[in-house]
PDB file of C-alpha atoms and ligand atoms in Angstrom:
ATOM      1  CA  MET A   1     -13.651   1.170  18.612  1.00  0.00           C
ATOM      2  CA  SER A   2     -14.940   2.269  15.263  1.00  0.00           C
ATOM      3  CA  ALA A   3     -18.314   3.621  14.748  1.00  0.00           C
ATOM      4  CA  PRO A   4     -20.926   1.266  12.990  1.00  0.00           C
ATOM      5  CA  LEU A   5     -21.001   1.656   9.198  1.00  0.00           C
ATOM      6  CA  GLU A   6     -23.911   3.842   8.037  1.00  0.00           C
ATOM      7  CA  THR A   7     -25.486   1.730   5.426  1.00  0.00           C
ATOM      8  CA  ALA A   8     -27.391   3.359   2.500  1.00  0.00           C
ATOM      9  CA  THR A   9     -30.530   1.617   0.984  1.00  0.00           C
ATOM     10  CA  ASN A  10     -29.004   2.506  -2.385  1.00  0.00           C
ATOM     11  CA  PRO A  11     -25.255   1.587  -2.658  1.00  0.00           C
ATOM     12  CA  LYS A  12     -24.920   4.911  -4.902  1.00  0.00           C
ATOM     13  CA  ASP A  13     -25.795   6.980  -1.904  1.00  0.00           C
ATOM     14  CA  PHE A  14     -23.112   5.672   0.476  1.00  0.00           C
ATOM     15  CA  LYS A  15     -21.039   8.561   1.830  1.00  0.00           C
ATOM     16  CA  LEU A  16     -17.530   8.054   3.073  1.00  0.00           C
ATOM     17  CA  LYS A  17     -15.342  10.234   5.013  1.00  0.00           C
ATOM     18  CA  THR A  18     -11.630   9.807   4.201  1.00  0.00           C
ATOM     19  CA  ARG A  19      -9.098  10.207   7.023  1.00  0.00           C
ATOM     20  CA  GLY A  20      -6.274  11.840   5.294  1.00  0.00           C
ATOM     21  CA  LEU A  21      -3.407  10.037   3.530  1.00  0.00           C
ATOM     22  CA  HIS A  22      -2.473   6.472   4.125  1.00  0.00           C
ATOM     23  CA  HIS A  23       0.492   6.560   1.726  1.00  0.00           C
ATOM     24  CA  ALA A  24       1.764   8.210  -1.413  1.00  0.00           C
ATOM     25  CA  ALA A  25       3.732   5.861  -3.636  1.00  0.00           C
ATOM     26  CA  TYR A  26       6.736   6.738  -5.877  1.00  0.00           C
ATOM     27  CA  LEU A  27       9.388   5.008  -7.835  1.00  0.00           C
ATOM     28  CA  THR A  28      13.031   4.739  -7.083  1.00  0.00           C
ATOM     29  CA  LYS A  29      16.028   3.395  -8.849  1.00  0.00           C
ATOM     30  CA  ASP A  30      18.061   3.236  -5.650  1.00  0.00           C
ATOM     31  CA  MET A  31      16.232   2.126  -2.584  1.00  0.00           C
ATOM     32  CA  ASP A  32      19.228   2.054  -0.399  1.00  0.00           C
ATOM     33  CA  LYS A  33      19.933   5.828  -1.090  1.00  0.00           C
ATOM     34  CA  THR A  34      16.124   6.464  -0.545  1.00  0.00           C
ATOM     35  CA  ILE A  35      16.248   4.627   2.902  1.00  0.00           C
ATOM     36  CA  ASP A  36      19.340   6.734   3.837  1.00  0.00           C
ATOM     37  CA  PHE A  37      17.659   9.869   2.686  1.00  0.00           C
ATOM     38  CA  TYR A  38      14.308   9.286   4.475  1.00  0.00           C
ATOM     39  CA  HIS A  39      15.090   7.197   7.311  1.00  0.00           C
ATOM     40  CA  ASN A  40      18.449   8.755   8.435  1.00  0.00           C
ATOM     41  CA  LEU A  41      18.447  12.328   7.168  1.00  0.00           C
ATOM     42  CA  LEU A  42      14.755  13.234   7.215  1.00  0.00           C
ATOM     43  CA  ASN A  43      14.003  11.219  10.242  1.00  0.00           C
ATOM     44  CA  MET A  44      10.936   9.283   8.744  1.00  0.00           C
ATOM     45  CA  PRO A  45      11.348   5.877  10.178  1.00  0.00           C
ATOM     46  CA  LEU A  46      11.220   2.842   7.876  1.00  0.00           C
ATOM     47  CA  VAL A  47       7.983   1.183   9.069  1.00  0.00           C
ATOM     48  CA  VAL A  48       6.998  -1.388   6.421  1.00  0.00           C
ATOM     49  CA  THR A  49       9.186  -3.485   3.977  1.00  0.00           C
ATOM     50  CA  LEU A  50       7.359  -5.610   1.405  1.00  0.00           C
ATOM     51  CA  ALA A  51       8.505  -7.952  -1.493  1.00  0.00           C
ATOM     52  CA  LEU A  52       5.388  -7.913  -3.558  1.00  0.00           C
ATOM     53  CA  PRO A  53       3.892 -11.272  -4.631  1.00  0.00           C
ATOM     54  CA  GLU A  54       4.597 -12.900  -7.905  1.00  0.00           C
ATOM     55  CA  PRO A  55       2.338 -12.793  -9.952  1.00  0.00           C
ATOM     56  CA  ASP A  56       0.615  -9.567  -8.779  1.00  0.00           C
ATOM     57  CA  PRO A  57      -2.843 -10.781  -7.467  1.00  0.00           C
ATOM     58  CA  PHE A  58      -4.789  -8.055  -9.150  1.00  0.00           C
ATOM     59  CA  ALA A  59      -2.765  -7.814 -12.379  1.00  0.00           C
ATOM     60  CA  GLY A  60      -4.965  -6.779 -15.283  1.00  0.00           C
ATOM     61  CA  GLU A  61      -7.979  -5.634 -13.308  1.00  0.00           C
ATOM     62  CA  ILE A  62      -6.974  -1.896 -13.689  1.00  0.00           C
ATOM     63  CA  PRO A  63      -4.267  -0.683 -16.057  1.00  0.00           C
ATOM     64  CA  VAL A  64      -1.263   0.145 -13.965  1.00  0.00           C
ATOM     65  CA  ARG A  65       2.188   1.592 -14.934  1.00  0.00           C
ATOM     66  CA  GLY A  66       4.586  -1.136 -14.730  1.00  0.00           C
ATOM     67  CA  ASP A  67       4.630  -4.492 -13.315  1.00  0.00           C
ATOM     68  CA  VAL A  68       4.886  -4.303  -9.458  1.00  0.00           C
ATOM     69  CA  ALA A  69       5.171  -8.067  -9.056  1.00  0.00           C
ATOM     70  CA  GLY A  70       8.264  -9.022  -7.281  1.00  0.00           C
ATOM     71  CA  THR A  71       9.306  -5.461  -6.461  1.00  0.00           C
ATOM     72  CA  ARG A  72      10.359  -4.139  -3.101  1.00  0.00           C
ATOM     73  CA  HIS A  73       7.914  -1.749  -1.558  1.00  0.00           C
ATOM     74  CA  TYR A  74       9.155   0.236   1.430  1.00  0.00           C
ATOM     75  CA  PHE A  75       7.282   2.803   3.454  1.00  0.00           C
ATOM     76  CA  PHE A  76       8.616   5.653   5.625  1.00  0.00           C
ATOM     77  CA  ASP A  77       6.375   7.159   8.440  1.00  0.00           C
ATOM     78  CA  CYS A  78       5.916  10.953   7.737  1.00  0.00           C
ATOM     79  CA  GLY A  79       3.416  11.507  10.595  1.00  0.00           C
ATOM     80  CA  GLN A  80      -0.177  11.253  11.472  1.00  0.00           C
ATOM     81  CA  GLY A  81      -0.302   7.686  10.449  1.00  0.00           C
ATOM     82  CA  ALA A  82       0.766   8.471   6.763  1.00  0.00           C
ATOM     83  CA  SER A  83       3.633   7.178   4.921  1.00  0.00           C
ATOM     84  CA  LEU A  84       5.788   7.957   1.671  1.00  0.00           C
ATOM     85  CA  ALA A  85       6.317   4.739  -0.121  1.00  0.00           C
ATOM     86  CA  PHE A  86       8.582   3.633  -2.769  1.00  0.00           C
ATOM     87  CA  PHE A  87       8.513   0.725  -5.249  1.00  0.00           C
ATOM     88  CA  SER A  88      12.040  -0.391  -6.543  1.00  0.00           C
ATOM     89  CA  TRP A  89      12.171   0.330 -10.266  1.00  0.00           C
ATOM     90  CA  ASN A  90      12.147  -2.424 -12.797  1.00  0.00           C
ATOM     91  CA  GLU A  91      12.432  -2.205 -16.610  1.00  0.00           C
ATOM     92  CA  SER A  92       8.538  -2.412 -17.004  1.00  0.00           C
ATOM     93  CA  PHE A  93       8.178   1.011 -15.455  1.00  0.00           C
ATOM     94  CA  GLY A  94      10.151   2.500 -18.370  1.00  0.00           C
ATOM     95  CA  ASP A  95      12.806   5.378 -18.159  1.00  0.00           C
ATOM     96  CA  ILE A  96      12.847   7.620 -15.097  1.00  0.00           C
ATOM     97  CA  ASP A  97      14.201  11.113 -15.237  1.00  0.00           C
ATOM     98  CA  PRO A  98      16.683  11.113 -12.295  1.00  0.00           C
ATOM     99  CA  ASP A  99      15.745  14.916 -11.692  1.00  0.00           C
ATOM    100  CA  LEU A 100      12.026  14.215 -11.461  1.00  0.00           C
ATOM    101  CA  GLY A 101      10.461  12.050  -8.856  1.00  0.00           C
ATOM    102  CA  VAL A 102       7.871   9.719 -10.395  1.00  0.00           C
ATOM    103  CA  MET A 103       4.639   9.143  -8.571  1.00  0.00           C
ATOM    104  CA  HIS A 104       2.995   5.856  -8.770  1.00  0.00           C
ATOM    105  CA  HIS A 105      -0.296   6.123  -6.867  1.00  0.00           C
ATOM    106  CA  ILE A 106      -1.831   7.696  -3.764  1.00  0.00           C
ATOM    107  CA  SER A 107      -3.774   5.896  -1.034  1.00  0.00           C
ATOM    108  CA  LEU A 108      -6.354   7.546   1.156  1.00  0.00           C
ATOM    109  CA  ASN A 109      -7.123   6.243   4.564  1.00  0.00           C
ATOM    110  CA  VAL A 110     -10.471   4.822   5.612  1.00  0.00           C
ATOM    111  CA  GLU A 111     -11.312   3.492   9.103  1.00  0.00           C
ATOM    112  CA  THR A 112     -12.748   0.142   8.506  1.00  0.00           C
ATOM    113  CA  VAL A 113     -12.673  -2.588   5.786  1.00  0.00           C
ATOM    114  CA  ASP A 114     -16.467  -2.542   5.643  1.00  0.00           C
ATOM    115  CA  GLU A 115     -16.097   1.045   4.130  1.00  0.00           C
ATOM    116  CA  LEU A 116     -13.868  -0.417   1.473  1.00  0.00           C
ATOM    117  CA  TYR A 117     -16.497  -2.785   0.300  1.00  0.00           C
ATOM    118  CA  ALA A 118     -19.158  -0.164   0.590  1.00  0.00           C
ATOM    119  CA  LEU A 119     -17.154   2.255  -1.370  1.00  0.00           C
ATOM    120  CA  LYS A 120     -16.387  -0.463  -3.932  1.00  0.00           C
ATOM    121  CA  GLU A 121     -20.176  -1.083  -4.380  1.00  0.00           C
ATOM    122  CA  LYS A 122     -20.951   2.583  -4.811  1.00  0.00           C
ATOM    123  CA  LEU A 123     -18.295   3.060  -7.426  1.00  0.00           C
ATOM    124  CA  GLU A 124     -19.136   0.030  -9.371  1.00  0.00           C
ATOM    125  CA  ALA A 125     -22.833   1.209  -9.194  1.00  0.00           C
ATOM    126  CA  HIS A 126     -21.501   4.379 -10.911  1.00  0.00           C
ATOM    127  CA  GLY A 127     -19.826   2.355 -13.650  1.00  0.00           C
ATOM    128  CA  ILE A 128     -16.388   2.637 -12.288  1.00  0.00           C
ATOM    129  CA  SER A 129     -13.926  -0.352 -12.386  1.00  0.00           C
ATOM    130  CA  VAL A 130     -12.630  -1.254  -9.117  1.00  0.00           C
ATOM    131  CA  THR A 131     -10.149  -4.063  -8.112  1.00  0.00           C
ATOM    132  CA  LYS A 132     -10.975  -6.866  -5.515  1.00  0.00           C
ATOM    133  CA  VAL A 133     -10.283  -5.897  -1.864  1.00  0.00           C
ATOM    134  CA  ILE A 134      -6.646  -6.930  -1.669  1.00  0.00           C
ATOM    135  CA  ASP A 135      -5.184  -8.119   1.711  1.00  0.00           C
ATOM    136  CA  HIS A 136      -1.604  -6.708   2.016  1.00  0.00           C
ATOM    137  CA  PHE A 137      -1.558  -8.139   5.693  1.00  0.00           C
ATOM    138  CA  PHE A 138      -0.928  -4.798   7.192  1.00  0.00           C
ATOM    139  CA  CYS A 139      -3.770  -3.033   5.311  1.00  0.00           C
ATOM    140  CA  LYS A 140      -6.522  -3.964   3.029  1.00  0.00           C
ATOM    141  CA  SER A 141      -6.991  -1.876  -0.234  1.00  0.00           C
ATOM    142  CA  ILE A 142      -9.033  -1.109  -3.253  1.00  0.00           C
ATOM    143  CA  TYR A 143      -7.697   0.562  -6.410  1.00  0.00           C
ATOM    144  CA  PHE A 144      -9.463   2.431  -9.103  1.00  0.00           C
ATOM    145  CA  ARG A 145      -8.752   5.274 -11.514  1.00  0.00           C
ATOM    146  CA  ASP A 146     -10.130   8.930 -11.325  1.00  0.00           C
ATOM    147  CA  PRO A 147     -11.438  10.712 -14.594  1.00  0.00           C
ATOM    148  CA  ASN A 148      -7.789  12.087 -14.964  1.00  0.00           C
ATOM    149  CA  GLY A 149      -6.134   8.740 -14.906  1.00  0.00           C
ATOM    150  CA  LEU A 150      -4.798   9.299 -11.496  1.00  0.00           C
ATOM    151  CA  TYR A 151      -4.310   5.831  -9.898  1.00  0.00           C
ATOM    152  CA  LEU A 152      -6.124   5.812  -6.500  1.00  0.00           C
ATOM    153  CA  GLU A 153      -6.014   3.431  -3.737  1.00  0.00           C
ATOM    154  CA  TYR A 154      -8.087   3.416  -0.604  1.00  0.00           C
ATOM    155  CA  SER A 155      -6.662   1.666   2.417  1.00  0.00           C
ATOM    156  CA  SER A 156      -7.677   0.297   5.875  1.00  0.00           C
ATOM    157  CA  SER A 157      -4.908  -0.612   8.221  1.00  0.00           C
ATOM    158  CA  THR A 158      -5.618  -3.985   9.723  1.00  0.00           C
ATOM    159  CA  ILE A 159      -2.621  -3.905  12.326  1.00  0.00           C
ATOM    160  CA  GLU A 160      -0.810  -1.292  14.186  1.00  0.00           C
ATOM    161  CA  TYR A 161       2.636  -0.361  12.670  1.00  0.00           C
ATOM    162  CA  HIS A 162       4.981   2.436  13.599  1.00  0.00           C
ATOM    163  CA  GLU A 163       8.614   3.016  14.450  1.00  0.00           C
ATOM    164  CA  ASP A 164       8.815   0.791  17.486  1.00  0.00           C
ATOM    165  CA  LYS A 165       6.875  -2.005  15.793  1.00  0.00           C
ATOM    166  CA  PRO A 166       7.393  -2.143  12.036  1.00  0.00           C
ATOM    167  CA  PHE A 167       5.736  -4.472   9.580  1.00  0.00           C
ATOM    168  CA  LEU A 168       8.667  -6.365   8.010  1.00  0.00           C
ATOM    169  CA  GLU A 169       7.922  -8.831   5.214  1.00  0.00           C
ATOM    170  CA  ASP A 170      10.728  -8.457   2.708  1.00  0.00           C
ATOM    171  CA  PRO A 171      12.671 -11.754   3.137  1.00  0.00           C
ATOM    172  CA  GLU A 172      15.901 -10.266   1.831  1.00  0.00           C
ATOM    173  CA  PRO A 173      16.015  -6.601   3.109  1.00  0.00           C
ATOM    174  CA  LEU A 174      18.566  -4.190   1.601  1.00  0.00           C
ATOM    175  CA  ASP A 175      21.732  -3.331   3.274  1.00  0.00           C
ATOM    176  CA  GLU A 176      20.480   0.162   4.451  1.00  0.00           C
ATOM    177  CA  ALA A 177      17.245  -1.419   5.614  1.00  0.00           C
ATOM    178  CA  VAL A 178      19.186  -3.973   7.820  1.00  0.00           C
ATOM    179  CA  LYS A 179      21.237  -0.924   9.249  1.00  0.00           C
ATOM    180  CA  ALA A 180      18.118   1.132   9.807  1.00  0.00           C
ATOM    181  CA  LEU A 181      16.251  -1.679  11.377  1.00  0.00           C
ATOM    182  CA  GLY A 182      18.667  -3.234  13.745  1.00  0.00           C
ATOM    183  CA  ASP A 183      17.159  -5.654  16.264  1.00  0.00           C
ATOM    184  CA  LYS A 184      13.634  -4.994  14.976  1.00  0.00           C
ATOM    185  CA  LEU A 185      14.359  -7.194  12.045  1.00  0.00           C
ATOM    186  CA  SER A 186      14.661 -10.365  14.254  1.00  0.00           C
ATOM    187  CA  ASP A 187      11.699  -9.082  16.440  1.00  0.00           C
ATOM    188  CA  TYR A 188       9.187  -8.237  13.764  1.00  0.00           C
ATOM    189  CA  LYS A 189      10.170  -9.936  10.553  1.00  0.00           C
ATOM    190  CA  THR A 190       7.229 -11.821   9.110  1.00  0.00           C
ATOM    191  CA  GLN A 191       7.415 -14.524   6.327  1.00  0.00           C
ATOM    192  CA  PHE A 192       4.505 -15.129   4.152  1.00  0.00           C
ATOM    193  CA  ARG A 193       4.215 -18.747   3.196  1.00  0.00           C
ATOM    194  CA  GLU A 194       3.357 -20.256  -0.107  1.00  0.00           C
ATOM    195  CA  GLY A 195      -0.442 -20.087  -0.762  1.00  0.00           C
ATOM    196  CA  HIS A 196      -0.912 -16.904   1.337  1.00  0.00           C
ATOM    197  CA  ASN A 197      -4.150 -15.425  -0.242  1.00  0.00           C
ATOM    198  CA  PHE A 198      -3.616 -11.608  -1.128  1.00  0.00           C
ATOM    199  CA  VAL A 199      -7.184 -11.409  -2.378  1.00  0.00           C
ATOM    200  CA  ASP A 200      -9.457 -10.862   0.812  1.00  0.00           C
ATOM    201  CA  PRO A 201     -11.684 -13.815   1.132  1.00  0.00           C
ATOM    202  CA  ASP A 202     -14.499 -11.651   1.952  1.00  0.00           C
ATOM    203  CA  ASN A 203     -14.804 -10.796  -1.724  1.00  0.00           C
ATOM    204  CA  LYS A 204     -16.913 -13.825  -2.047  1.00  0.00           C
ATOM    205  CA  LYS A 205     -19.574 -12.530  -0.092  1.00  0.00           C
ATOM    206  CA  HIS A 206     -20.031  -9.454  -2.147  1.00  0.00           C
TER     207      HIS A 206
HETATM  208 FE1  LIG B   1      -0.183   1.529  -2.255  1.00  0.00          FE
END
């Protein structure tokens, strides 16, 4: 049971405690090798497989490197509820130096979706552009940039997902993912239907 949200009279005064890393996101040109490395060699279980929606439901709200619409996005559990996540590379990301990992964004963990809305209100009161609250179906998130251009996400998980109960949405998982997930694929595979709303409907109330 989460603690009730402390509300501030002025949204600018809202104080939020982050709860560590939700995920850090990188780019990969070879997701199969990435699965083999993290899931098999480093023992970080593959816990989320996504095929991101087309078009990107928040494209254009905040400048982002590359077009993530339609890319695969896989998450590996690195402990304490945090994940290392990878986007499959496409041409819009530009060239990747194979010797240097390329970071895309970092996501910090917050306990409740209400806190996301309160933080969004606070940041906007300070003149910072923030995306709508996006519903990824396993978490809800907002995105914005820090003064250095770092692309930040704040996320609140909305379902439990872990090694024994992954969240599997990619309709065409890669060969290494099929091997890594085994029977879990048939047990936990979710299929988003046409018309699924990635923009959290509660945005209308704010
Ligand atoms: Fe993310």
